[in-house]
């Protein structure tokens, strides 16, 4: 259970949540805003003196930033519950023993930064999906290209951000006890 708990909480749940949302929402944001751009709804907002960034982009990016940590916790709980079930069916550990082993190896110092890095993933996914959607050109084909570009960019950015944030978290946690 300890290696399972560490793997799930530190990497599997955050990265899994990021990739799931990147694939789903990257396309949705790109296609939705792309269709609005091509049907001149964005121009209509600007004509009414409203900022498309404030009215359309900001709420979508904020929603991604808030949803990802929640999805991460859900994935972690589900994966650890499945691990417990496997242990229970194998008859090796009771639920209390499994929980005690997980809590023995997991600390808030590990879990909180791993979960909070998904806020960055959410920002990257929301911003890239909206960026490509707002730049859509060329009819229905352009909307498809915007959706595809939103997904590809989101997936790539999440993977790169994960590598960078893992290293940054390691550096900060190594330095923090000395402060």
PDB file of C-alpha atoms in Angstrom:
ATOM      1  CA  UNK A   1       0.000   0.000   0.000  1.00  0.00           C
ATOM      2  CA  UNK A   2       2.697   2.635   0.710  1.00  0.00           C
ATOM      3  CA  UNK A   3       4.144   2.656  -2.833  1.00  0.00           C
ATOM      4  CA  UNK A   4       0.602   2.635  -4.229  1.00  0.00           C
ATOM      5  CA  UNK A   5      -0.444   5.569  -2.058  1.00  0.00           C
ATOM      6  CA  UNK A   6       2.615   7.618  -2.978  1.00  0.00           C
ATOM      7  CA  UNK A   7       2.314   6.876  -6.689  1.00  0.00           C
ATOM      8  CA  UNK A   8      -1.396   7.672  -6.755  1.00  0.00           C
ATOM      9  CA  UNK A   9      -1.319  10.882  -4.732  1.00  0.00           C
ATOM     10  CA  UNK A  10       1.929  12.344  -6.051  1.00  0.00           C
ATOM     11  CA  UNK A  11       1.670  11.523  -9.759  1.00  0.00           C
ATOM     12  CA  UNK A  12      -1.159   9.331 -11.033  1.00  0.00           C
ATOM     13  CA  UNK A  13      -4.090  11.395  -9.784  1.00  0.00           C
ATOM     14  CA  UNK A  14      -2.711  14.856 -10.700  1.00  0.00           C
ATOM     15  CA  UNK A  15      -1.405  13.819 -14.102  1.00  0.00           C
ATOM     16  CA  UNK A  16      -4.458  11.668 -14.846  1.00  0.00           C
ATOM     17  CA  UNK A  17      -6.784  14.560 -14.020  1.00  0.00           C
ATOM     18  CA  UNK A  18      -4.717  16.932 -16.143  1.00  0.00           C
ATOM     19  CA  UNK A  19      -4.718  14.647 -19.166  1.00  0.00           C
ATOM     20  CA  UNK A  20      -8.422  13.852 -18.874  1.00  0.00           C
ATOM     21  CA  UNK A  21      -9.404  17.510 -18.682  1.00  0.00           C
ATOM     22  CA  UNK A  22      -6.918  18.484 -21.399  1.00  0.00           C
ATOM     23  CA  UNK A  23      -8.439  15.969 -23.789  1.00  0.00           C
ATOM     24  CA  UNK A  24     -12.019  16.801 -22.956  1.00  0.00           C
ATOM     25  CA  UNK A  25     -11.973  20.502 -22.215  1.00  0.00           C
ATOM     26  CA  UNK A  26      -9.197  21.482 -24.603  1.00  0.00           C
ATOM     27  CA  UNK A  27     -11.417  20.349 -27.466  1.00  0.00           C
ATOM     28  CA  UNK A  28     -14.576  21.781 -25.977  1.00  0.00           C
ATOM     29  CA  UNK A  29     -13.070  25.201 -25.321  1.00  0.00           C
ATOM     30  CA  UNK A  30     -11.465  25.365 -28.751  1.00  0.00           C
ATOM     31  CA  UNK A  31     -14.622  24.286 -30.566  1.00  0.00           C
ATOM     32  CA  UNK A  32     -17.035  26.378 -28.500  1.00  0.00           C
ATOM     33  CA  UNK A  33     -15.131  29.622 -28.744  1.00  0.00           C
ATOM     34  CA  UNK A  34     -14.175  28.839 -32.337  1.00  0.00           C
ATOM     35  CA  UNK A  35     -17.835  28.556 -33.295  1.00  0.00           C
ATOM     36  CA  UNK A  36     -18.587  31.804 -31.448  1.00  0.00           C
ATOM     37  CA  UNK A  37     -15.738  33.525 -33.280  1.00  0.00           C
ATOM     38  CA  UNK A  38     -16.879  32.327 -36.696  1.00  0.00           C
ATOM     39  CA  UNK A  39     -20.525  33.255 -36.097  1.00  0.00           C
ATOM     40  CA  UNK A  40     -19.386  36.736 -35.055  1.00  0.00           C
ATOM     41  CA  UNK A  41     -20.702  36.421 -31.499  1.00  0.00           C
ATOM     42  CA  UNK A  42     -17.334  37.652 -30.214  1.00  0.00           C
ATOM     43  CA  UNK A  43     -17.640  40.723 -32.440  1.00  0.00           C
ATOM     44  CA  UNK A  44     -21.152  41.321 -31.072  1.00  0.00           C
ATOM     45  CA  UNK A  45     -19.836  41.292 -27.499  1.00  0.00           C
ATOM     46  CA  UNK A  46     -17.168  43.828 -28.429  1.00  0.00           C
ATOM     47  CA  UNK A  47     -19.781  45.979 -30.187  1.00  0.00           C
ATOM     48  CA  UNK A  48     -21.732  46.080 -26.917  1.00  0.00           C
ATOM     49  CA  UNK A  49     -18.618  47.245 -25.106  1.00  0.00           C
ATOM     50  CA  UNK A  50     -17.996  43.932 -23.339  1.00  0.00           C
ATOM     51  CA  UNK A  51     -14.624  42.263 -23.141  1.00  0.00           C
ATOM     52  CA  UNK A  52     -14.618  38.732 -24.589  1.00  0.00           C
ATOM     53  CA  UNK A  53     -11.644  37.967 -22.345  1.00  0.00           C
ATOM     54  CA  UNK A  54     -13.577  38.896 -19.203  1.00  0.00           C
ATOM     55  CA  UNK A  55     -16.941  37.523 -20.279  1.00  0.00           C
ATOM     56  CA  UNK A  56     -15.928  34.299 -22.039  1.00  0.00           C
ATOM     57  CA  UNK A  57     -12.318  33.364 -21.392  1.00  0.00           C
ATOM     58  CA  UNK A  58     -11.846  34.172 -17.700  1.00  0.00           C
ATOM     59  CA  UNK A  59     -14.795  32.071 -16.431  1.00  0.00           C
ATOM     60  CA  UNK A  60     -13.683  29.080 -18.512  1.00  0.00           C
ATOM     61  CA  UNK A  61     -10.091  29.297 -17.309  1.00  0.00           C
ATOM     62  CA  UNK A  62     -11.232  29.725 -13.695  1.00  0.00           C
ATOM     63  CA  UNK A  63     -13.541  26.713 -14.020  1.00  0.00           C
ATOM     64  CA  UNK A  64     -10.631  24.570 -15.228  1.00  0.00           C
ATOM     65  CA  UNK A  65      -8.450  25.817 -12.374  1.00  0.00           C
ATOM     66  CA  UNK A  66     -11.106  24.951  -9.766  1.00  0.00           C
ATOM     67  CA  UNK A  67     -12.241  21.647 -11.257  1.00  0.00           C
ATOM     68  CA  UNK A  68      -8.841  20.013 -11.615  1.00  0.00           C
ATOM     69  CA  UNK A  69      -7.926  19.803  -7.903  1.00  0.00           C
ATOM     70  CA  UNK A  70     -11.384  18.377  -7.171  1.00  0.00           C
ATOM     71  CA  UNK A  71     -11.022  15.790  -9.925  1.00  0.00           C
ATOM     72  CA  UNK A  72      -7.538  14.962  -8.619  1.00  0.00           C
ATOM     73  CA  UNK A  73      -8.871  14.236  -5.136  1.00  0.00           C
ATOM     74  CA  UNK A  74     -11.677  12.133  -6.624  1.00  0.00           C
ATOM     75  CA  UNK A  75      -9.217  10.096  -8.712  1.00  0.00           C
ATOM     76  CA  UNK A  76      -6.907   9.591  -5.721  1.00  0.00           C
ATOM     77  CA  UNK A  77      -9.729   8.438  -3.451  1.00  0.00           C
ATOM     78  CA  UNK A  78     -11.097   6.122  -6.141  1.00  0.00           C
ATOM     79  CA  UNK A  79      -7.668   4.606  -6.897  1.00  0.00           C
ATOM     80  CA  UNK A  80      -6.832   4.104  -3.228  1.00  0.00           C
ATOM     81  CA  UNK A  81     -10.272   2.570  -2.638  1.00  0.00           C
ATOM     82  CA  UNK A  82      -9.628   0.144  -5.488  1.00  0.00           C
ATOM     83  CA  UNK A  83      -6.251  -0.695  -3.922  1.00  0.00           C
ATOM     84  CA  UNK A  84      -7.923  -1.338  -0.600  1.00  0.00           C
ATOM     85  CA  UNK A  85     -10.526  -3.547  -2.281  1.00  0.00           C
ATOM     86  CA  UNK A  86      -7.786  -5.582  -3.946  1.00  0.00           C
ATOM     87  CA  UNK A  87      -6.033  -5.992  -0.592  1.00  0.00           C
ATOM     88  CA  UNK A  88      -9.301  -6.895   1.137  1.00  0.00           C
ATOM     89  CA  UNK A  89     -10.170  -9.526  -1.474  1.00  0.00           C
ATOM     90  CA  UNK A  90      -6.671 -10.952  -1.152  1.00  0.00           C
ATOM     91  CA  UNK A  91      -7.112 -11.118   2.610  1.00  0.00           C
ATOM     92  CA  UNK A  92      -3.767  -9.494   3.352  1.00  0.00           C
ATOM     93  CA  UNK A  93      -4.806  -6.263   5.095  1.00  0.00           C
ATOM     94  CA  UNK A  94      -7.877  -4.954   6.848  1.00  0.00           C
ATOM     95  CA  UNK A  95      -9.287  -1.564   5.960  1.00  0.00           C
ATOM     96  CA  UNK A  96      -7.762  -0.035   9.091  1.00  0.00           C
ATOM     97  CA  UNK A  97      -4.339  -1.504   8.351  1.00  0.00           C
ATOM     98  CA  UNK A  98      -4.502  -0.264   4.766  1.00  0.00           C
ATOM     99  CA  UNK A  99      -5.481   3.229   5.919  1.00  0.00           C
ATOM    100  CA  UNK A 100      -2.753   3.280   8.571  1.00  0.00           C
ATOM    101  CA  UNK A 101      -0.115   2.256   6.015  1.00  0.00           C
ATOM    102  CA  UNK A 102      -1.267   4.936   3.573  1.00  0.00           C
ATOM    103  CA  UNK A 103      -1.259   7.632   6.247  1.00  0.00           C
ATOM    104  CA  UNK A 104       2.151   6.514   7.455  1.00  0.00           C
ATOM    105  CA  UNK A 105       3.816   7.316   4.135  1.00  0.00           C
ATOM    106  CA  UNK A 106       1.688  10.249   2.961  1.00  0.00           C
ATOM    107  CA  UNK A 107       2.119  13.689   4.469  1.00  0.00           C
ATOM    108  CA  UNK A 108       0.326  16.929   3.755  1.00  0.00           C
ATOM    109  CA  UNK A 109       3.702  18.303   2.696  1.00  0.00           C
ATOM    110  CA  UNK A 110       3.589  15.763  -0.163  1.00  0.00           C
ATOM    111  CA  UNK A 111      -0.116  15.737  -0.974  1.00  0.00           C
ATOM    112  CA  UNK A 112      -0.884  19.459  -1.035  1.00  0.00           C
ATOM    113  CA  UNK A 113       1.764  20.534  -3.590  1.00  0.00           C
ATOM    114  CA  UNK A 114       0.929  17.528  -5.779  1.00  0.00           C
ATOM    115  CA  UNK A 115      -2.746  18.479  -5.756  1.00  0.00           C
ATOM    116  CA  UNK A 116      -2.171  22.199  -6.152  1.00  0.00           C
ATOM    117  CA  UNK A 117      -0.023  21.728  -9.244  1.00  0.00           C
ATOM    118  CA  UNK A 118      -3.274  20.842 -10.985  1.00  0.00           C
ATOM    119  CA  UNK A 119      -4.336  24.483 -10.592  1.00  0.00           C
ATOM    120  CA  UNK A 120      -1.475  25.304 -12.975  1.00  0.00           C
ATOM    121  CA  UNK A 121      -2.637  22.506 -15.277  1.00  0.00           C
ATOM    122  CA  UNK A 122      -6.128  24.028 -15.245  1.00  0.00           C
ATOM    123  CA  UNK A 123      -4.794  27.453 -16.133  1.00  0.00           C
ATOM    124  CA  UNK A 124      -2.747  26.030 -19.013  1.00  0.00           C
ATOM    125  CA  UNK A 125      -5.650  23.958 -20.349  1.00  0.00           C
ATOM    126  CA  UNK A 126      -8.147  26.806 -20.107  1.00  0.00           C
ATOM    127  CA  UNK A 127      -5.814  29.404 -21.571  1.00  0.00           C
ATOM    128  CA  UNK A 128      -4.653  27.269 -24.501  1.00  0.00           C
ATOM    129  CA  UNK A 129      -8.154  26.008 -25.377  1.00  0.00           C
ATOM    130  CA  UNK A 130      -9.533  29.548 -25.284  1.00  0.00           C
ATOM    131  CA  UNK A 131      -6.566  30.938 -27.224  1.00  0.00           C
ATOM    132  CA  UNK A 132      -7.049  28.556 -30.136  1.00  0.00           C
ATOM    133  CA  UNK A 133     -10.823  28.961 -30.064  1.00  0.00           C
ATOM    134  CA  UNK A 134     -10.627  32.743 -30.255  1.00  0.00           C
ATOM    135  CA  UNK A 135      -8.223  32.492 -33.223  1.00  0.00           C
ATOM    136  CA  UNK A 136     -10.403  30.119 -35.301  1.00  0.00           C
ATOM    137  CA  UNK A 137     -10.753  31.041 -38.949  1.00  0.00           C
ATOM    138  CA  UNK A 138     -12.135  29.296 -42.028  1.00  0.00           C
ATOM    139  CA  UNK A 139     -15.631  28.005 -41.310  1.00  0.00           C
ATOM    140  CA  UNK A 140     -16.448  24.615 -39.825  1.00  0.00           C
ATOM    141  CA  UNK A 141     -13.029  23.289 -40.767  1.00  0.00           C
ATOM    142  CA  UNK A 142     -11.469  26.100 -38.753  1.00  0.00           C
ATOM    143  CA  UNK A 143     -13.506  25.118 -35.699  1.00  0.00           C
ATOM    144  CA  UNK A 144     -12.215  21.554 -36.044  1.00  0.00           C
ATOM    145  CA  UNK A 145      -8.641  22.808 -36.327  1.00  0.00           C
ATOM    146  CA  UNK A 146      -9.141  25.011 -33.250  1.00  0.00           C
ATOM    147  CA  UNK A 147     -10.475  22.052 -31.257  1.00  0.00           C
ATOM    148  CA  UNK A 148      -7.590  19.835 -32.347  1.00  0.00           C
ATOM    149  CA  UNK A 149      -5.008  22.515 -31.634  1.00  0.00           C
ATOM    150  CA  UNK A 150      -6.569  23.123 -28.208  1.00  0.00           C
ATOM    151  CA  UNK A 151      -6.266  19.444 -27.299  1.00  0.00           C
ATOM    152  CA  UNK A 152      -2.731  19.015 -28.611  1.00  0.00           C
ATOM    153  CA  UNK A 153      -1.455  22.168 -26.934  1.00  0.00           C
ATOM    154  CA  UNK A 154      -3.216  21.342 -23.664  1.00  0.00           C
ATOM    155  CA  UNK A 155      -1.816  17.809 -23.520  1.00  0.00           C
ATOM    156  CA  UNK A 156       1.682  18.988 -24.353  1.00  0.00           C
ATOM    157  CA  UNK A 157       1.557  21.832 -21.816  1.00  0.00           C
ATOM    158  CA  UNK A 158       0.263  19.558 -19.037  1.00  0.00           C
ATOM    159  CA  UNK A 159       3.066  17.053 -19.617  1.00  0.00           C
ATOM    160  CA  UNK A 160       5.757  19.742 -19.714  1.00  0.00           C
ATOM    161  CA  UNK A 161       4.292  21.546 -16.690  1.00  0.00           C
ATOM    162  CA  UNK A 162       4.205  18.282 -14.730  1.00  0.00           C
ATOM    163  CA  UNK A 163       7.916  17.710 -15.280  1.00  0.00           C
ATOM    164  CA  UNK A 164       8.782  21.293 -14.355  1.00  0.00           C
ATOM    165  CA  UNK A 165       6.476  21.404 -11.324  1.00  0.00           C
ATOM    166  CA  UNK A 166       7.700  18.064  -9.952  1.00  0.00           C
ATOM    167  CA  UNK A 167      11.265  19.370 -10.058  1.00  0.00           C
ATOM    168  CA  UNK A 168      10.212  22.714  -8.563  1.00  0.00           C
ATOM    169  CA  UNK A 169       8.324  20.974  -5.748  1.00  0.00           C
ATOM    170  CA  UNK A 170      11.387  18.802  -5.046  1.00  0.00           C
ATOM    171  CA  UNK A 171      13.626  21.864  -4.848  1.00  0.00           C
ATOM    172  CA  UNK A 172      11.219  23.773  -2.606  1.00  0.00           C
ATOM    173  CA  UNK A 173      10.596  20.863  -0.242  1.00  0.00           C
ATOM    174  CA  UNK A 174      14.332  20.166  -0.009  1.00  0.00           C
ATOM    175  CA  UNK A 175      14.987  23.819   0.797  1.00  0.00           C
ATOM    176  CA  UNK A 176      11.935  24.477   3.030  1.00  0.00           C
ATOM    177  CA  UNK A 177      13.020  22.477   6.128  1.00  0.00           C
ATOM    178  CA  UNK A 178      16.191  24.566   6.292  1.00  0.00           C
ATOM    179  CA  UNK A 179      14.301  27.848   6.540  1.00  0.00           C
TER     180      UNK A 179
END
